[in-house]
């Protein structure tokens, strides 16, 4: 039987709806309430060390969203193979490259592109990048063009070989949309 643990500030806030859902579902859960004084010790550093880094992470996240959203319906979920091929060509040759360039430039701004998008350790921006690149590179029916951005390829590979290596090795193999 799964156990649930809700970690939130000692207030109702956004967690209150979740608490109420547990009540409606008649599910027991551990309601862990964090004080303002405890928060800096508990807060994960994956969202940057300050507001400026958090804003930079948001820029990367939103750029990743801009990159992948135009792909989802016309490329990944298109069932007509001819339309899918046409849409893929359009997406990978025209839509994606400007966003890849922006991401490349954002990465290069931080330590010349040899590290991470923000700061000196992996953050939410890097994880979102990795997951999005799995979507971006998965379809076998298109020339993706990521190889034109070696710093992005380098980041993807560093994450796969370091921070994400254990998770990637142990995660269950799941089917892909067109498998």
Tab-separated table of N, CA and C in Angstrom, residues 130 134 138 164-176 179:
chain	number	residue	atom	x	y	z
A	130	UNK	N	16.970	17.833	-20.710
A	130	UNK	CA	17.232	16.424	-20.998
A	130	UNK	C	15.949	15.702	-21.398
A	134	UNK	N	14.808	14.054	-25.084
A	134	UNK	CA	14.357	12.682	-25.331
A	134	UNK	C	13.161	12.692	-26.284
A	138	UNK	N	13.582	11.423	-30.293
A	138	UNK	CA	13.029	10.078	-30.379
A	138	UNK	C	12.496	9.695	-31.764
A	164	UNK	N	22.233	11.893	-14.099
A	164	UNK	CA	21.070	11.063	-14.422
A	164	UNK	C	21.416	9.596	-14.685
A	165	UNK	N	22.678	9.251	-14.651
A	165	UNK	CA	23.117	7.909	-15.053
A	165	UNK	C	22.398	6.803	-14.289
A	166	UNK	N	22.349	6.899	-12.993
A	166	UNK	CA	21.722	5.844	-12.198
A	166	UNK	C	20.232	5.739	-12.496
A	167	UNK	N	19.567	6.879	-12.577
A	167	UNK	CA	18.127	6.858	-12.885
A	167	UNK	C	17.879	6.256	-14.262
A	168	UNK	N	18.652	6.654	-15.247
A	168	UNK	CA	18.458	6.141	-16.604
A	168	UNK	C	18.682	4.634	-16.668
A	169	UNK	N	19.626	4.152	-15.889
A	169	UNK	CA	19.923	2.726	-15.875
A	169	UNK	C	18.793	1.929	-15.226
A	170	UNK	N	18.170	2.499	-14.204
A	170	UNK	CA	17.186	1.756	-13.423
A	170	UNK	C	15.737	2.040	-13.795
A	171	UNK	N	15.467	3.067	-14.558
A	171	UNK	CA	14.065	3.372	-14.856
A	171	UNK	C	13.477	2.300	-15.775
A	172	UNK	N	12.197	2.040	-15.613
A	172	UNK	CA	11.578	1.036	-16.477
A	172	UNK	C	11.546	1.504	-17.927
A	173	UNK	N	11.703	0.571	-18.830
A	173	UNK	CA	11.580	0.891	-20.245
A	173	UNK	C	10.099	1.030	-20.548
A	174	UNK	N	9.721	2.152	-21.108
A	174	UNK	CA	8.321	2.410	-21.414
A	174	UNK	C	8.157	2.512	-22.930
A	175	UNK	N	6.971	2.239	-23.381
A	175	UNK	CA	6.703	2.362	-24.802
A	175	UNK	C	6.734	3.821	-25.207
A	176	UNK	N	6.955	4.054	-26.465
A	176	UNK	CA	6.919	5.398	-27.016
A	176	UNK	C	5.615	5.565	-27.772
A	179	UNK	N	5.337	3.383	-30.790
A	179	UNK	CA	5.844	2.000	-30.688
A	179	UNK	C	4.708	1.013	-30.876
